[in-house]
Amino acid sequence: MLKWAQKLGMIALLFVLWEGLSRSGVWNKHLFPGPLEVVRTLIAMARDGQLGGATLRSLGRLTHAYLMSVCIGVPLGLCIARLSFFRNAVKPVVMGLQALPSICWLPLALLWFGLNDSAILFVVVMGSVLGIAIATEDAVNGLDPQLARVASTLGVRGLRFYFGVLLPGALPGIVTGLKLGWSFAWRALLAGELLFVSGGLGQLLTMGRELMDVSQVMAVMLAIILIGITVDRVLFQTVETRLRRRWGLTASV
């Protein structure tokens, strides 16, 4: 209860400061609208269907690209952790590409795929797959060596070892990597949508800028933050907490 009161208090304080700055006259009210006006714009966009349609379009792309990233990233991370060829030859390439910001892939994606969804999907996949692979490798390498020794002593080898010991043992770390990969994918998606007409939340931001409608820009930014927090809290944090309790990494409440 106290935690929720602190969170709500912090949000209320931020809104009060925002409203105070808006009314202070430091900035033109047209360029710095208050939270009430932004929330009114957000509700109006939700009522006329703009926000819902753009959100579904963005989340559809994100889900598609993110699933591809998971299907590639987790096996890649597993191979890097367990196979010497991948560790010696592939890992340096993965680490090098990880240093490249995901939006840098967009020009190449546009040349390869043209102005369509495939270009954005490619950018999102490249933005998240490497992070997932590196986190999976860390999770597998962090597995308790005693667990592997006990499994070996009991004769657990091959696929039984991978699916019965290795992956379940590394699962809490892998889920943390999936959460990290989702945040990378979300950022890459919005960056890609901002740069050309795409029908998603990024396009709503661009429309707000072109119309000089700061209230719309802030409303879409607020919606993006709320969607990000909702996915993090409802999906990833719930799964992460339950896994950690099941694996005895945190005290059950």
Short mmCIF file of C-alpha atoms in Angstrom, two decimals:
data_model
loop_
_atom_site.label_atom_id
_atom_site.label_comp_id
_atom_site.label_asym_id
_atom_site.label_seq_id
_atom_site.Cartn_x
_atom_site.Cartn_y
_atom_site.Cartn_z
CA MET A 1 0.00 0.00 0.00
CA LEU A 2 2.82 2.37 0.94
CA LYS A 3 4.61 1.61 -2.36
CA TRP A 4 1.50 2.50 -4.37
CA ALA A 5 1.01 5.69 -2.34
CA GLN A 6 4.63 6.70 -3.06
CA LYS A 7 4.22 5.99 -6.78
CA LEU A 8 0.95 7.90 -7.05
CA GLY A 9 2.42 10.75 -5.01
CA MET A 10 5.41 10.97 -7.36
CA ILE A 11 3.15 11.02 -10.44
CA ALA A 12 0.96 13.71 -8.87
CA LEU A 13 4.06 15.79 -8.03
CA LEU A 14 5.33 15.53 -11.63
CA PHE A 15 1.93 16.61 -13.00
CA VAL A 16 1.79 19.56 -10.58
CA LEU A 17 5.31 20.67 -11.60
CA TRP A 18 4.39 20.25 -15.29
CA GLU A 19 1.21 22.34 -14.87
CA GLY A 20 3.15 24.96 -12.90
CA LEU A 21 5.82 25.26 -15.60
CA SER A 22 3.14 25.51 -18.28
CA ARG A 23 1.38 28.35 -16.43
CA SER A 24 4.60 30.15 -15.49
CA GLY A 25 4.83 31.87 -18.87
CA VAL A 26 8.49 30.87 -19.39
CA TRP A 27 7.44 29.16 -22.62
CA ASN A 28 4.64 29.97 -25.02
CA LYS A 29 1.56 27.97 -23.95
CA HIS A 30 1.23 26.69 -27.52
CA LEU A 31 4.73 25.20 -27.29
CA PHE A 32 4.40 23.87 -23.74
CA PRO A 33 0.80 22.85 -23.00
CA GLY A 34 -0.15 21.67 -19.52
CA PRO A 35 -1.00 18.06 -18.59
CA LEU A 36 -4.76 18.66 -18.61
CA GLU A 37 -4.70 19.81 -22.24
CA VAL A 38 -2.43 16.90 -23.21
CA VAL A 39 -4.73 14.39 -21.48
CA ARG A 40 -7.74 15.96 -23.22
CA THR A 41 -5.96 15.55 -26.58
CA LEU A 42 -5.09 11.94 -25.70
CA ILE A 43 -8.75 11.18 -24.88
CA ALA A 44 -9.92 12.88 -28.10
CA MET A 45 -7.45 10.80 -30.15
CA ALA A 46 -8.61 7.64 -28.40
CA ARG A 47 -12.27 8.48 -29.09
CA ASP A 48 -11.83 9.15 -32.79
CA GLY A 49 -9.88 5.88 -33.21
CA GLN A 50 -6.55 7.42 -34.28
CA LEU A 51 -4.69 6.29 -31.20
CA GLY A 52 -6.16 2.77 -31.10
CA GLY A 53 -5.45 2.13 -34.79
CA ALA A 54 -1.88 3.43 -34.57
CA THR A 55 -1.22 1.45 -31.37
CA LEU A 56 -2.47 -1.79 -32.91
CA ARG A 57 -0.37 -1.21 -36.03
CA SER A 58 2.78 -0.57 -33.98
CA LEU A 59 2.18 -3.45 -31.56
CA GLY A 60 1.47 -5.80 -34.48
CA ARG A 61 4.80 -4.96 -36.06
CA LEU A 62 6.55 -5.18 -32.71
CA THR A 63 5.11 -8.60 -31.89
CA HIS A 64 6.06 -9.98 -35.31
CA ALA A 65 9.63 -8.66 -35.19
CA TYR A 66 10.13 -9.50 -31.52
CA LEU A 67 9.09 -13.15 -31.98
CA MET A 68 11.58 -13.40 -34.85
CA SER A 69 14.28 -11.91 -32.59
CA VAL A 70 13.53 -14.42 -29.82
CA CYS A 71 13.56 -17.36 -32.25
CA ILE A 72 16.98 -16.28 -33.56
CA GLY A 73 18.54 -14.69 -30.46
CA VAL A 74 18.01 -17.45 -27.87
CA PRO A 75 19.48 -20.30 -30.00
CA LEU A 76 22.32 -17.99 -31.08
CA GLY A 77 23.16 -17.13 -27.47
CA LEU A 78 23.00 -20.82 -26.54
CA CYS A 79 25.39 -21.72 -29.37
CA ILE A 80 27.83 -18.97 -28.34
CA ALA A 81 27.82 -20.22 -24.76
CA ARG A 82 28.23 -23.91 -25.59
CA LEU A 83 30.10 -24.22 -28.90
CA SER A 84 33.71 -23.12 -29.25
CA PHE A 85 33.33 -22.11 -32.94
CA PHE A 86 30.51 -19.69 -32.13
CA ARG A 87 32.39 -18.43 -29.03
CA ASN A 88 35.62 -17.76 -30.96
CA ALA A 89 34.31 -16.67 -34.38
CA VAL A 90 30.70 -15.50 -34.04
CA LYS A 91 30.75 -13.77 -30.65
CA PRO A 92 33.20 -10.98 -31.73
CA VAL A 93 30.93 -10.23 -34.71
CA VAL A 94 27.85 -10.12 -32.45
CA MET A 95 29.62 -7.83 -29.97
CA GLY A 96 30.76 -5.54 -32.80
CA LEU A 97 27.29 -5.30 -34.36
CA GLN A 98 25.75 -4.69 -30.92
CA ALA A 99 27.68 -1.41 -30.75
CA LEU A 100 25.85 -0.18 -33.86
CA PRO A 101 22.66 1.78 -33.01
CA SER A 102 19.65 0.02 -34.50
CA ILE A 103 18.50 3.07 -36.47
CA CYS A 104 21.75 2.90 -38.47
CA TRP A 105 20.29 -0.23 -40.14
CA LEU A 106 17.40 1.78 -41.60
CA PRO A 107 19.15 3.17 -44.74
CA LEU A 108 20.30 -0.34 -45.64
CA ALA A 109 16.83 -1.73 -44.91
CA LEU A 110 15.21 0.86 -47.18
CA LEU A 111 17.61 -0.02 -50.00
CA TRP A 112 17.00 -3.74 -49.56
CA PHE A 113 13.26 -3.82 -48.87
CA GLY A 114 11.93 -0.41 -49.95
CA LEU A 115 9.43 1.78 -48.09
CA ASN A 116 7.37 -0.95 -46.49
CA ASP A 117 6.85 -2.89 -43.27
CA SER A 118 9.69 -5.30 -44.05
CA ALA A 119 12.20 -2.47 -43.66
CA ILE A 120 10.89 -1.59 -40.18
CA LEU A 121 10.76 -5.26 -39.17
CA PHE A 122 14.38 -5.69 -40.23
CA VAL A 123 15.46 -2.68 -38.15
CA VAL A 124 13.53 -3.93 -35.11
CA VAL A 125 14.99 -7.43 -35.40
CA MET A 126 18.53 -6.05 -35.71
CA GLY A 127 17.85 -3.80 -32.72
CA SER A 128 16.83 -6.61 -30.37
CA VAL A 129 18.23 -9.94 -31.56
CA LEU A 130 21.84 -9.25 -30.58
CA GLY A 131 20.91 -8.09 -27.07
CA ILE A 132 18.83 -11.25 -26.56
CA ALA A 133 21.70 -13.44 -27.79
CA ILE A 134 24.24 -11.80 -25.46
CA ALA A 135 21.89 -12.01 -22.46
CA THR A 136 21.18 -15.68 -23.21
CA GLU A 137 24.89 -16.42 -23.36
CA ASP A 138 25.43 -14.68 -20.00
CA ALA A 139 22.53 -16.60 -18.47
CA VAL A 140 23.85 -19.97 -19.69
CA ASN A 141 27.40 -19.17 -18.57
CA GLY A 142 26.04 -18.15 -15.17
CA LEU A 143 24.50 -21.57 -14.55
CA ASP A 144 25.68 -23.15 -11.31
CA PRO A 145 28.61 -25.52 -12.26
CA GLN A 146 27.53 -27.94 -9.54
CA LEU A 147 24.20 -28.38 -11.31
CA ALA A 148 26.00 -29.34 -14.53
CA ARG A 149 28.30 -31.72 -12.64
CA VAL A 150 25.40 -33.43 -10.89
CA ALA A 151 23.58 -33.82 -14.22
CA SER A 152 26.72 -35.32 -15.76
CA THR A 153 27.15 -37.72 -12.82
CA LEU A 154 23.54 -38.87 -13.22
CA GLY A 155 24.12 -39.46 -16.93
CA VAL A 156 21.91 -36.60 -18.16
CA ARG A 157 23.33 -35.67 -21.55
CA GLY A 158 22.35 -34.42 -25.00
CA LEU A 159 18.89 -32.96 -25.47
CA ARG A 160 17.81 -34.08 -21.97
CA PHE A 161 20.60 -31.94 -20.52
CA TYR A 162 19.73 -28.91 -22.70
CA PHE A 163 15.97 -29.00 -22.17
CA GLY A 164 15.91 -30.52 -18.68
CA VAL A 165 18.83 -28.80 -16.95
CA LEU A 166 20.53 -26.03 -18.94
CA LEU A 167 17.59 -24.00 -20.27
CA PRO A 168 15.43 -24.28 -17.11
CA GLY A 169 18.43 -23.30 -14.96
CA ALA A 170 19.25 -20.31 -17.15
CA LEU A 171 15.62 -19.28 -17.62
CA PRO A 172 15.55 -16.37 -15.10
CA GLY A 173 18.54 -14.77 -16.86
CA ILE A 174 17.04 -15.48 -20.30
CA VAL A 175 13.78 -13.78 -19.29
CA THR A 176 15.77 -10.72 -18.17
CA GLY A 177 17.42 -10.73 -21.60
CA LEU A 178 14.03 -11.02 -23.32
CA LYS A 179 12.84 -8.02 -21.33
CA LEU A 180 15.92 -6.07 -22.41
CA GLY A 181 15.40 -7.16 -26.02
CA TRP A 182 11.78 -5.97 -25.90
CA SER A 183 12.85 -2.49 -24.77
CA PHE A 184 15.43 -2.36 -27.62
CA ALA A 185 12.78 -3.51 -30.09
CA TRP A 186 10.25 -0.91 -28.89
CA ARG A 187 12.78 1.92 -29.31
CA ALA A 188 13.92 0.68 -32.73
CA LEU A 189 10.31 0.40 -33.91
CA LEU A 190 9.42 3.97 -32.97
CA ALA A 191 12.65 5.32 -34.45
CA GLY A 192 11.88 3.51 -37.71
CA GLU A 193 8.25 4.67 -37.79
CA LEU A 194 9.35 8.27 -37.24
CA LEU A 195 11.38 8.33 -40.41
CA PHE A 196 8.74 7.42 -42.99
CA VAL A 197 4.96 7.14 -43.29
CA SER A 198 4.02 3.91 -41.61
CA GLY A 199 0.62 4.21 -39.94
CA GLY A 200 1.89 3.62 -36.41
CA LEU A 201 2.54 5.71 -33.32
CA GLY A 202 5.68 7.13 -34.92
CA GLN A 203 3.57 8.53 -37.74
CA LEU A 204 1.23 10.21 -35.23
CA LEU A 205 4.28 11.90 -33.70
CA THR A 206 5.43 13.06 -37.14
CA MET A 207 1.93 14.36 -37.97
CA GLY A 208 1.89 16.33 -34.70
CA ARG A 209 5.23 17.93 -35.60
CA GLU A 210 4.13 18.80 -39.13
CA LEU A 211 0.88 20.33 -37.84
CA MET A 212 2.78 22.20 -35.09
CA ASP A 213 0.45 20.49 -32.63
CA VAL A 214 2.64 20.11 -29.53
CA SER A 215 -0.30 18.80 -27.55
CA GLN A 216 -0.64 15.85 -29.96
CA VAL A 217 3.09 15.17 -29.82
CA MET A 218 3.05 15.10 -26.00
CA ALA A 219 -0.13 12.99 -25.96
CA VAL A 220 1.44 10.35 -28.21
CA MET A 221 4.63 10.41 -26.09
CA LEU A 222 2.49 9.86 -23.00
CA ALA A 223 0.73 6.95 -24.72
CA ILE A 224 4.09 5.39 -25.65
CA ILE A 225 5.27 5.65 -22.04
CA LEU A 226 2.03 4.10 -20.74
CA ILE A 227 2.22 1.20 -23.22
CA GLY A 228 5.87 0.57 -22.31
CA ILE A 229 5.13 0.56 -18.57
CA THR A 230 2.08 -1.68 -19.03
CA VAL A 231 3.97 -4.33 -21.03
CA ASP A 232 6.90 -4.22 -18.61
CA ARG A 233 4.79 -4.47 -15.45
CA VAL A 234 2.02 -6.78 -16.64
CA LEU A 235 4.03 -9.19 -18.78
CA PHE A 236 7.74 -9.23 -18.08
CA GLN A 237 7.83 -8.30 -14.40
CA THR A 238 5.11 -10.81 -13.55
CA VAL A 239 6.90 -13.63 -15.39
CA GLU A 240 10.28 -12.61 -13.97
CA THR A 241 9.02 -12.45 -10.39
CA ARG A 242 7.27 -15.82 -10.60
CA LEU A 243 10.34 -17.48 -12.12
CA ARG A 244 12.66 -16.07 -9.47
CA ARG A 245 10.35 -17.27 -6.72
CA ARG A 246 10.05 -20.71 -8.32
CA TRP A 247 13.83 -20.99 -8.65
CA GLY A 248 14.29 -19.75 -5.07
CA LEU A 249 16.14 -16.59 -6.10
CA THR A 250 13.80 -14.34 -4.10
CA ALA A 251 11.71 -14.91 -1.01
CA SER A 252 8.12 -15.87 -1.76
CA VAL A 253 5.55 -13.49 -0.26
#
